[in-house]
XYZ file of C-alpha atoms in Angstrom:
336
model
C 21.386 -77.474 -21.147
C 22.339 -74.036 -19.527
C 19.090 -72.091 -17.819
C 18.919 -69.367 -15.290
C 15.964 -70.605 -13.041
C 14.626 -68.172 -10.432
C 14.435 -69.668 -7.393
C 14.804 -66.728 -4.923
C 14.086 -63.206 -5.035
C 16.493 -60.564 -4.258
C 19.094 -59.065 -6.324
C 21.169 -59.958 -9.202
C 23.522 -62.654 -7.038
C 20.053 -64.828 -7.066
C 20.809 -65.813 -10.760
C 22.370 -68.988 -11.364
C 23.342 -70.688 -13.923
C 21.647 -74.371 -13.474
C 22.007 -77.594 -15.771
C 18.472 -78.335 -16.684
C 17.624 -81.415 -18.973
C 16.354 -80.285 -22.576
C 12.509 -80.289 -22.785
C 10.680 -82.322 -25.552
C 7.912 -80.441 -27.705
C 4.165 -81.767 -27.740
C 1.020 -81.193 -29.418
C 1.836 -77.627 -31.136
C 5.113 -76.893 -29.666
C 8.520 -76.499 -31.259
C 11.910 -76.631 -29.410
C 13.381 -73.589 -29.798
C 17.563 -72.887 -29.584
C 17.908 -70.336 -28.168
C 20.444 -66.992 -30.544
C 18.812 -63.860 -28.257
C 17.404 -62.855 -25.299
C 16.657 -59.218 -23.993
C 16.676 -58.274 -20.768
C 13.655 -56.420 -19.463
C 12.648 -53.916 -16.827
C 9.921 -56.793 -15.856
C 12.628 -59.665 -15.616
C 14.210 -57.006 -12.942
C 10.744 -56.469 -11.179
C 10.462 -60.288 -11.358
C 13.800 -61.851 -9.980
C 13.147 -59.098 -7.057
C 9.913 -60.144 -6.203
C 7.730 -56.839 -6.921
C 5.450 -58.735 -9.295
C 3.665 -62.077 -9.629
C 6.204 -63.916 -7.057
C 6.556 -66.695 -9.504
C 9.228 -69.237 -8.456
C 10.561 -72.346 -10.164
C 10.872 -71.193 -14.011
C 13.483 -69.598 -16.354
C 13.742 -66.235 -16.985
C 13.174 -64.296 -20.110
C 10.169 -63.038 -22.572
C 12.173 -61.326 -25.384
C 13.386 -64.623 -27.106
C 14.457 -65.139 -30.795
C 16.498 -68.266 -32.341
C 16.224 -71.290 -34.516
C 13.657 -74.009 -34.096
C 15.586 -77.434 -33.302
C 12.864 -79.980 -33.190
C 9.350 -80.066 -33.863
C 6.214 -81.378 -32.139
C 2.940 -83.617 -33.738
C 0.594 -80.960 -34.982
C 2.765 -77.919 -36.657
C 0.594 -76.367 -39.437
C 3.733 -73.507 -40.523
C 6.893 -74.406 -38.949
C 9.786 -76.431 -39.225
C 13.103 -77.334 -38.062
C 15.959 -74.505 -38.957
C 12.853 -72.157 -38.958
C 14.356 -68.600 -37.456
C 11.805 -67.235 -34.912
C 11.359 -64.445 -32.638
C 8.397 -65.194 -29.829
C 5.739 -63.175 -28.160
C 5.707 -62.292 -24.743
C 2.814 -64.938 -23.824
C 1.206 -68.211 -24.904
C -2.378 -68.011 -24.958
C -5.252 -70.676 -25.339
C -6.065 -69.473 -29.134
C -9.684 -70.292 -28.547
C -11.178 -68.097 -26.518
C -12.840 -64.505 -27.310
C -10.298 -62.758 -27.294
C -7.780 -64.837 -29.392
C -10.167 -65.398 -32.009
C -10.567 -61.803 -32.165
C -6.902 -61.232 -32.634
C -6.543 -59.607 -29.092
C -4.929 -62.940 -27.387
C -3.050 -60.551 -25.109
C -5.943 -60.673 -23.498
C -6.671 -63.941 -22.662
C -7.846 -65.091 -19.279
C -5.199 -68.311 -19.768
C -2.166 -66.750 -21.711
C 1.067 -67.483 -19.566
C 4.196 -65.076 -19.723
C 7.216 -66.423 -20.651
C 9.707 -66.182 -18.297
C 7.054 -66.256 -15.739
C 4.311 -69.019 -15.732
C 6.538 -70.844 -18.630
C 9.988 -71.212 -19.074
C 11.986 -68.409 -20.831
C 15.027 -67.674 -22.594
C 17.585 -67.089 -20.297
C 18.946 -70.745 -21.599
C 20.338 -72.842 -24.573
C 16.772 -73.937 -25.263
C 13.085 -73.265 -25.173
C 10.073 -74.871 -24.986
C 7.200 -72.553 -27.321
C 4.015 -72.749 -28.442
C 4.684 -72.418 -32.257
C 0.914 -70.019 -32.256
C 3.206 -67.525 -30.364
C 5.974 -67.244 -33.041
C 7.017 -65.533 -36.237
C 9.247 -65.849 -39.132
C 12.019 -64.082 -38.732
C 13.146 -62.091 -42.208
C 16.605 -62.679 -43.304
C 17.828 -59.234 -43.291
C 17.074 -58.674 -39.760
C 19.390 -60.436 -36.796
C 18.900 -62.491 -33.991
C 19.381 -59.422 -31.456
C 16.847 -57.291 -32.802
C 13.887 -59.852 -33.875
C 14.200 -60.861 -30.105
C 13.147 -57.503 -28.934
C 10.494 -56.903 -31.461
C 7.597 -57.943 -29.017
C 8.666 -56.484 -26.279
C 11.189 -53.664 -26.988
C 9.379 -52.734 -29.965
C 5.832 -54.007 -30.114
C 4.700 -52.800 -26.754
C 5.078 -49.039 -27.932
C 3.840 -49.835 -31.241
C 0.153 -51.276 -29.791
C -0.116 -48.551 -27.317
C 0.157 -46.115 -29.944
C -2.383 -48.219 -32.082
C -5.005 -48.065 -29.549
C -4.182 -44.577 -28.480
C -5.036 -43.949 -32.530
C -2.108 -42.082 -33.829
C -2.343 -40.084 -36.826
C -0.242 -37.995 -38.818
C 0.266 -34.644 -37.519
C -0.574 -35.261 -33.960
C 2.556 -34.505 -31.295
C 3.257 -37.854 -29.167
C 5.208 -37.489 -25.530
C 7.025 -40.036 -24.566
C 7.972 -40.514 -20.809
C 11.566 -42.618 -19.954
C 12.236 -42.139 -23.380
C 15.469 -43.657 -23.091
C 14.669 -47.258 -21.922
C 13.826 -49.661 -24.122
C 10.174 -49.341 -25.357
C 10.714 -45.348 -25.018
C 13.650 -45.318 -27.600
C 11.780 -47.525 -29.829
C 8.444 -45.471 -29.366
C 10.242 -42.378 -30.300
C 10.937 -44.250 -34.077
C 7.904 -45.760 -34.315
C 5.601 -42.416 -33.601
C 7.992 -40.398 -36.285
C 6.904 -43.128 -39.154
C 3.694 -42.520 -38.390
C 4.257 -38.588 -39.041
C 3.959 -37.594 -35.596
C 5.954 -34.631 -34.265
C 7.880 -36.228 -31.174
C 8.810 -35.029 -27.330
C 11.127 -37.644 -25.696
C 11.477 -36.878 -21.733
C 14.170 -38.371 -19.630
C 15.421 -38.175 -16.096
C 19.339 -37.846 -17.616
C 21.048 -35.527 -18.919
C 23.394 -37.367 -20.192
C 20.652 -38.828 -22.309
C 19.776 -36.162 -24.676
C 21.974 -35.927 -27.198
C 21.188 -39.095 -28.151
C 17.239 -38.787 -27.882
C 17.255 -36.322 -30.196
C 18.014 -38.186 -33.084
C 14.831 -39.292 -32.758
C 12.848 -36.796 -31.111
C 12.133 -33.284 -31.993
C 11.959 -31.706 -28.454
C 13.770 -33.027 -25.443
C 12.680 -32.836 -21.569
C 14.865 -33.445 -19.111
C 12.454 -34.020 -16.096
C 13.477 -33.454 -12.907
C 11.739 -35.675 -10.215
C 9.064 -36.587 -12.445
C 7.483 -32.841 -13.015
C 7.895 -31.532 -17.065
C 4.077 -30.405 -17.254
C 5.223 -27.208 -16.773
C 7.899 -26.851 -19.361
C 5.991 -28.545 -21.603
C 3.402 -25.858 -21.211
C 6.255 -23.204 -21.305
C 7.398 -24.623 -24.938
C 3.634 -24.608 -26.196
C 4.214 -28.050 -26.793
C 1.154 -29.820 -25.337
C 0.741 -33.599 -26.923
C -2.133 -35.007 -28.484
C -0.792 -38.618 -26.920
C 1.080 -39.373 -23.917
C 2.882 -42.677 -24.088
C 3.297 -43.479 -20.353
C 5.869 -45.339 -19.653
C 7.072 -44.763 -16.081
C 3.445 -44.098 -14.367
C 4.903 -43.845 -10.836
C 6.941 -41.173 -11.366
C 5.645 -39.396 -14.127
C 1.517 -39.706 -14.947
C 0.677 -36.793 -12.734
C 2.551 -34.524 -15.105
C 1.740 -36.433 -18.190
C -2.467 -35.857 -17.266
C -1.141 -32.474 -16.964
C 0.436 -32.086 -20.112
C -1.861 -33.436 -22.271
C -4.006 -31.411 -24.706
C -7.675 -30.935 -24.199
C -9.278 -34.336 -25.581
C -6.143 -36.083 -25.860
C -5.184 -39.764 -24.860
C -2.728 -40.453 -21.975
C -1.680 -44.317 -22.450
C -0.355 -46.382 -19.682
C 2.370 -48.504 -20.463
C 4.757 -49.109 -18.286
C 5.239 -48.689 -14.204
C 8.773 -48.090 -12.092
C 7.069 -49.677 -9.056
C 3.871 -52.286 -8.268
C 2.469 -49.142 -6.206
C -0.967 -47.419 -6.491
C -0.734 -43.876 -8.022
C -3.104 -41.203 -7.352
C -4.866 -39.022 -9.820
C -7.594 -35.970 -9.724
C -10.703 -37.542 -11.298
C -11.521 -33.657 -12.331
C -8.613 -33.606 -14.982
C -10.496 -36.045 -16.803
C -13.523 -34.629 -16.769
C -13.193 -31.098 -17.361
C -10.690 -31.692 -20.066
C -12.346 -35.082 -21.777
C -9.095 -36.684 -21.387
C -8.848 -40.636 -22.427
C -6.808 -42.623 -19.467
C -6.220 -45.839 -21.443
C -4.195 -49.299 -20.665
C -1.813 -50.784 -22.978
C -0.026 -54.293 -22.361
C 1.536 -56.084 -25.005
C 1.753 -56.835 -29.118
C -0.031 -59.538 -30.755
C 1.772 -62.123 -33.035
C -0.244 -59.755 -36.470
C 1.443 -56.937 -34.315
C 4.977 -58.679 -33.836
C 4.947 -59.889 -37.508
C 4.569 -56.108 -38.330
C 7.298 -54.782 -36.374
C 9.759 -57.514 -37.863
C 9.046 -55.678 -40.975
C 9.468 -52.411 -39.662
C 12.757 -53.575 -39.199
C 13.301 -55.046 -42.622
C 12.513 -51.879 -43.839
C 14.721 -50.165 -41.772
C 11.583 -48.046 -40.732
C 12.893 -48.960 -36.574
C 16.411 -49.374 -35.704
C 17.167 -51.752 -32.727
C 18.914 -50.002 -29.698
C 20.932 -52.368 -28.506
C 23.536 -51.134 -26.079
C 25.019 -54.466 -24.697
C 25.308 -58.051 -25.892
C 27.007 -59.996 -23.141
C 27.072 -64.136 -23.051
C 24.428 -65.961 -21.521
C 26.493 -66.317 -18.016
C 26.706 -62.732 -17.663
C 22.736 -62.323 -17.271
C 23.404 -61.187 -13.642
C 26.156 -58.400 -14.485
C 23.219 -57.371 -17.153
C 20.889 -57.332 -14.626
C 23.149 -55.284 -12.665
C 24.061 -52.907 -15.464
C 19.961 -52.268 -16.188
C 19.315 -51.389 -12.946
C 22.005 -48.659 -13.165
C 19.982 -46.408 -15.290
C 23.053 -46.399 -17.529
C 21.141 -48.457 -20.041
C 20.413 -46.690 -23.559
C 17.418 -49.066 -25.068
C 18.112 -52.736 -24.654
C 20.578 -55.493 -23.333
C 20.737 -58.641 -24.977
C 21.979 -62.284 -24.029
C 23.385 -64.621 -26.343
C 23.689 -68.306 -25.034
């Protein structure tokens, strides 16, 4: 088969594509061919070397196709089976698992990092790490429900949305923010979508009802100008932006930390939090109850899928290319 291996860091002329024998499923595994695969900001971080420094395995965590053979040991799938994965395979056994937080378990591997991913014809996955995929929803969009969709949808979980409430949103146009945006409106939350691009808003604000354009990372004070102060602060781009968003929060509100631009430390004024009562709060990744909900949400037609780009499997370096742009408008997806 067709895989895209990393086996150097550096920039996108590092990808390959290698021939790689087809891996056999074991105890609880199902081989999965491979129909989608989105391209995330971390897969950039990773084939550059800013996080984990992981060598040797296939790229990928946003993976959705058709299970093509089946291990011993299966208790709800079988072959033709459409799936869409998780972003991790964990142990199922510990704590954590059993308590239906697995994204926290000490021994859950990424895919696309500590297991092979989807940048290929086929995958190797744990079948405790997949969900049915409904027939009204396609290939392209189950495989970003984890990721793409499910990471904004948990953050706002634990950051305990309810109706009413205003949500910010930093890099609003990537591909969590975009799909945060949708998620907070169905949950009756009035919406603020920043951006760094101009070029941007138009489009945010079919799903936002304020737009920031924010210029070197600094909105706090425009959102205090607008007397729009949020109750939640979905943090998506913490290097650049979580000094304004603890600024722009309201009195007892939550600032969630999602995503990062850079592996770099970030200072912040330990007063804010005090004085104010403000909740600083981490948020990493959906659970398979969480995925299986956000494959509905698409059913429903509650979340649309940005998708700006499907390109063919042997274009995953031009897509890498194209992401790290900044021209990207939610997702980019490879098909194999």
């Amino acid at each position: 088969m067709v895989a895209f291996p990393l086996l150097a860091f550096g920039g996108s002329e590092v990808l390959h594509a290698r021939s790689r024998d087809v891996p056999v499923p074991g105890w609880g595994q199902v081989l999965v061919k491979v129909e989608a695969c989105g391209v995330c900001g971390q897969d950039i971080m990773r084939r550059s070397g800013k996080v984990d420094r992981v060598l040797g395995t296939t790229i990928g965590h946003e993976i959705a196709g058709t299970v093509a053979v089946t291990g011993p040991g299966l208790t709800k799938l079988g072959v033709g089976d459409r799936v869409a994965s998780t972003q991790r395979r964990s142990c199922h056994r510990c704590r954590d698992c059993l308590g239906g937080r697995e994204v926290l378990c000490m021994e859950g591997l990424l895919y696309g990092e500590g297991l092979d991913g989807g940048y290929a014809e086929y995958c190797l996955m744990d079948e405790l790490s997949l969900a049915h995929i409904p027939d009204e929803v396609s290939s392209e969009a189950a495989a970003i429900a984890a990721c793409a969709i499910g990471t904004g949808y948990h953050a706002l979980t634990l950051a305990g949305v309810k109706p009413g409430q205003r949500v910010l949103v930093t890099g609003a146009s990537g591909g969590i923010g975009i799909h945060a945006l949708q998620l907070a409106r169905s949950m009756g939350a009035e919406v603020v979508a920043v951006t760094s691009s101009e070029r941007k808003v138009d489009r945010l604000r079919l799903y936002a009802d304020e737009v920031i354009v924010a210029a070197g990372g600094r909105f706090d004070s425009e959102v205090r100008q607008r007397n729009i102060q949020p109750d939640i602060v979905l943090e998506m781009t913490a290097y650049a932006t979580l000094d304004s968003s603890l600024r722009s929060v309201r009195r007892g509100g939550t600032v969630a930390v999602v995503g990062n631009l850079e592996n770099k430390a970030v200072g912040i004024l330990p007063g804010a939090l005090i004085l104010r009562e403000i909740r600083l709060i981490g948020s990493k990744a959906c659970s398979l109850a969480e995925l299986e909900d956000c494959l509905r949400f698409l059913q429903r037609n509650m979340v649309q899928a940005e998708i700006q780009e499907i390109l063919s499997l042997d274009s995953a370096p031009a897509a890498h290319d194209l992401l790290e742009s900044g021209g990207v408008y939610g997702r980019v997806v490879l098909k194999p």
